[in-house]
PDB file of C-alpha atoms in Angstrom:
ATOM      1  CA  MET A   1     119.710 240.338 124.974  1.00 54.00           C
ATOM      2  CA  LYS A   2     117.950 237.442 126.173  1.00 72.00           C
ATOM      3  CA  LEU A   3     116.290 234.782 124.070  1.00 81.00           C
ATOM      4  CA  ASP A   4     113.207 234.154 125.185  1.00 91.00           C
ATOM      5  CA  TYR A   5     113.207 230.792 123.856  1.00 93.00           C
ATOM      6  CA  LYS A   6     115.049 227.335 123.615  1.00 95.00           C
ATOM      7  CA  ILE A   7     117.529 226.404 121.290  1.00 94.00           C
ATOM      8  CA  TYR A   8     118.147 222.528 120.933  1.00 96.00           C
ATOM      9  CA  ALA A   9     121.029 221.136 118.937  1.00 95.00           C
ATOM     10  CA  VAL A  10     119.583 217.722 117.649  1.00 96.00           C
ATOM     11  CA  ASP A  11     122.617 215.384 116.057  1.00 95.00           C
ATOM     12  CA  PHE A  12     120.832 213.290 113.250  1.00 96.00           C
ATOM     13  CA  ASP A  13     122.743 209.713 113.179  1.00 94.00           C
ATOM     14  CA  GLN A  14     121.047 207.274 115.527  1.00 92.00           C
ATOM     15  CA  THR A  15     119.243 210.120 116.938  1.00 93.00           C
ATOM     16  CA  LEU A  16     116.766 211.736 114.774  1.00 95.00           C
ATOM     17  CA  ALA A  17     117.018 208.806 112.581  1.00 95.00           C
ATOM     18  CA  PHE A  18     118.031 205.010 112.662  1.00 93.00           C
ATOM     19  CA  GLY A  19     120.280 202.728 110.170  1.00 89.00           C
ATOM     20  CA  LYS A  20     123.776 202.328 108.511  1.00 85.00           C
ATOM     21  CA  TRP A  21     125.576 205.106 107.589  1.00 82.00           C
ATOM     22  CA  PRO A  22     124.765 207.034 105.433  1.00 82.00           C
ATOM     23  CA  LEU A  23     122.001 205.749 104.774  1.00 80.00           C
ATOM     24  CA  ALA A  24     118.425 207.064 107.338  1.00 79.00           C
ATOM     25  CA  GLU A  25     116.409 204.179 107.534  1.00 81.00           C
ATOM     26  CA  GLU A  26     114.049 204.370 109.931  1.00 93.00           C
ATOM     27  CA  PRO A  27     113.502 207.537 111.448  1.00 94.00           C
ATOM     28  CA  ASN A  28     112.727 208.617 114.748  1.00 95.00           C
ATOM     29  CA  LEU A  29     109.188 209.661 114.966  1.00 95.00           C
ATOM     30  CA  LYS A  30     109.096 210.224 118.798  1.00 94.00           C
ATOM     31  CA  LEU A  31     111.990 212.567 118.469  1.00 95.00           C
ATOM     32  CA  ILE A  32     110.558 214.198 115.427  1.00 96.00           C
ATOM     33  CA  SER A  33     107.002 214.624 116.539  1.00 95.00           C
ATOM     34  CA  GLN A  34     108.502 216.192 119.963  1.00 95.00           C
ATOM     35  CA  LEU A  35     110.979 218.972 118.342  1.00 96.00           C
ATOM     36  CA  ILE A  36     107.790 220.056 116.138  1.00 96.00           C
ATOM     37  CA  ASN A  37     105.724 220.341 119.036  1.00 95.00           C
ATOM     38  CA  LEU A  38     108.691 222.482 120.848  1.00 96.00           C
ATOM     39  CA  GLN A  39     109.394 224.735 117.442  1.00 97.00           C
ATOM     40  CA  VAL A  40     105.112 224.991 117.429  1.00 97.00           C
ATOM     41  CA  ASP A  41     105.649 226.605 120.872  1.00 96.00           C
ATOM     42  CA  GLY A  42     108.669 228.539 119.527  1.00 96.00           C
ATOM     43  CA  ASP A  43     111.342 227.082 120.299  1.00 96.00           C
ATOM     44  CA  LYS A  44     114.274 226.758 118.084  1.00 96.00           C
ATOM     45  CA  ILE A  45     116.012 223.590 116.351  1.00 97.00           C
ATOM     46  CA  ILE A  46     119.726 222.989 114.552  1.00 97.00           C
ATOM     47  CA  LEU A  47     120.950 220.070 113.148  1.00 97.00           C
ATOM     48  CA  TRP A  48     123.863 219.213 114.494  1.00 95.00           C
ATOM     49  CA  THR A  49     125.430 216.590 112.667  1.00 95.00           C
ATOM     50  CA  CYS A  50     129.011 215.683 110.790  1.00 93.00           C
ATOM     51  CA  ARG A  51     127.229 214.763 107.845  1.00 95.00           C
ATOM     52  CA  THR A  52     128.151 216.809 104.594  1.00 95.00           C
ATOM     53  CA  GLY A  53     126.907 216.599 100.451  1.00 96.00           C
ATOM     54  CA  GLU A  54     124.955 213.919  99.884  1.00 94.00           C
ATOM     55  CA  PRO A  55     124.635 212.910 103.118  1.00 95.00           C
ATOM     56  CA  LEU A  56     123.764 215.842 104.758  1.00 96.00           C
ATOM     57  CA  LYS A  57     120.769 216.453 101.695  1.00 95.00           C
ATOM     58  CA  ILE A  58     119.490 212.484 102.687  1.00 93.00           C
ATOM     59  CA  ALA A  59     118.999 213.866 106.387  1.00 95.00           C
ATOM     60  CA  ILE A  60     117.512 217.224 105.785  1.00 96.00           C
ATOM     61  CA  GLU A  61     115.382 215.417 103.475  1.00 95.00           C
ATOM     62  CA  LEU A  62     114.339 212.649 105.889  1.00 95.00           C
ATOM     63  CA  CYS A  63     113.446 215.454 108.600  1.00 97.00           C
ATOM     64  CA  LYS A  64     111.173 217.498 106.281  1.00 97.00           C
ATOM     65  CA  HIS A  65     109.312 214.560 104.484  1.00 97.00           C
ATOM     66  CA  ASN A  66     108.402 213.909 108.602  1.00 97.00           C
ATOM     67  CA  GLY A  67     107.271 217.435 108.847  1.00 98.00           C
ATOM     68  CA  LEU A  68     110.411 218.724 110.611  1.00 98.00           C
ATOM     69  CA  GLU A  69     112.375 221.870 109.101  1.00 98.00           C
ATOM     70  CA  PHE A  70     115.277 223.289 110.760  1.00 98.00           C
ATOM     71  CA  ASP A  71     116.051 226.970 111.924  1.00 97.00           C
ATOM     72  CA  ALA A  72     119.786 226.351 111.097  1.00 96.00           C
ATOM     73  CA  ILE A  73     121.772 223.131 109.949  1.00 96.00           C
ATOM     74  CA  ASN A  74     125.503 223.045 111.524  1.00 94.00           C
ATOM     75  CA  GLU A  75     125.367 227.174 112.123  1.00 92.00           C
ATOM     76  CA  ASN A  76     124.655 228.836 115.089  1.00 90.00           C
ATOM     77  CA  LEU A  77     120.877 231.094 114.540  1.00 91.00           C
ATOM     78  CA  PRO A  78     121.709 234.534 113.382  1.00 85.00           C
ATOM     79  CA  GLU A  79     120.215 235.798 116.783  1.00 86.00           C
ATOM     80  CA  VAL A  80     123.178 233.880 118.648  1.00 87.00           C
ATOM     81  CA  LEU A  81     125.907 235.537 116.170  1.00 82.00           C
ATOM     82  CA  GLU A  82     124.336 238.814 116.471  1.00 83.00           C
ATOM     83  CA  MET A  83     124.138 238.880 120.445  1.00 80.00           C
ATOM     84  CA  TYR A  84     128.430 237.602 120.252  1.00 73.00           C
ATOM     85  CA  GLU A  85     128.896 240.482 117.933  1.00 70.00           C
ATOM     86  CA  ASN A  86     128.881 238.092 114.944  1.00 69.00           C
ATOM     87  CA  VAL A  87     131.514 236.628 115.989  1.00 69.00           C
ATOM     88  CA  ASP A  88     131.148 232.875 115.167  1.00 69.00           C
ATOM     89  CA  SER A  89     132.913 230.122 116.600  1.00 71.00           C
ATOM     90  CA  ARG A  90     132.836 226.041 115.807  1.00 73.00           C
ATOM     91  CA  LYS A  91     130.955 225.613 118.945  1.00 83.00           C
ATOM     92  CA  ILE A  92     126.319 225.514 118.011  1.00 90.00           C
ATOM     93  CA  THR A  93     124.907 227.933 120.993  1.00 90.00           C
ATOM     94  CA  ALA A  94     122.223 225.649 122.486  1.00 92.00           C
ATOM     95  CA  ASP A  95     120.310 224.706 125.742  1.00 91.00           C
ATOM     96  CA  TYR A  96     119.942 221.469 125.340  1.00 93.00           C
ATOM     97  CA  TYR A  97     121.867 219.189 123.120  1.00 93.00           C
ATOM     98  CA  ILE A  98     120.104 215.974 121.848  1.00 93.00           C
ATOM     99  CA  ASP A  99     122.911 213.265 120.798  1.00 92.00           C
ATOM    100  CA  ASP A 100     122.940 209.597 121.144  1.00 88.00           C
ATOM    101  CA  LYS A 101     126.505 209.524 122.757  1.00 84.00           C
ATOM    102  CA  SER A 102     125.726 212.038 125.674  1.00 79.00           C
ATOM    103  CA  LEU A 103     126.466 210.968 129.312  1.00 60.00           C
ATOM    104  CA  LEU A 104     123.507 210.758 131.565  1.00 57.00           C
ATOM    105  CA  PRO A 105     123.065 213.872 133.981  1.00 54.00           C
ATOM    106  CA  ASP A 106     123.661 211.781 136.759  1.00 53.00           C
ATOM    107  CA  MET A 107     127.253 210.349 135.792  1.00 49.00           C
ATOM    108  CA  THR A 108     129.799 211.694 137.696  1.00 49.00           C
ATOM    109  CA  ARG A 109     132.863 209.934 136.144  1.00 46.00           C
ATOM    110  CA  LEU A 110     133.394 209.187 132.300  1.00 44.00           C
ATOM    111  CA  GLY A 111     133.379 205.216 131.961  1.00 45.00           C
ATOM    112  CA  GLU A 112     130.307 204.306 134.948  1.00 43.00           C
TER     113      GLU A 112
END
């Protein structure tokens, strides 16, 4: 089965929002808006964060308050699980990973 949409896995801290952990003081409205537009076009958005418990609730509520609701949170989409015969790995399957710690695509070596 081939999916006819893209999946974006997006980190929260210093990506969807800025501020001192566990607070989410300033939402990244530009990114949130872009993700909402992707969803309107049919793509799927996964919140991909290390947050759990109350800090996770804070993150979800900040995004929801700004119009972004996730297709999944820290887990693979049901249709992805089906593709892999319901075997869930710890890695989130996505076409794009958006994170403040990402390396630039043109980097050839770590540390550059």
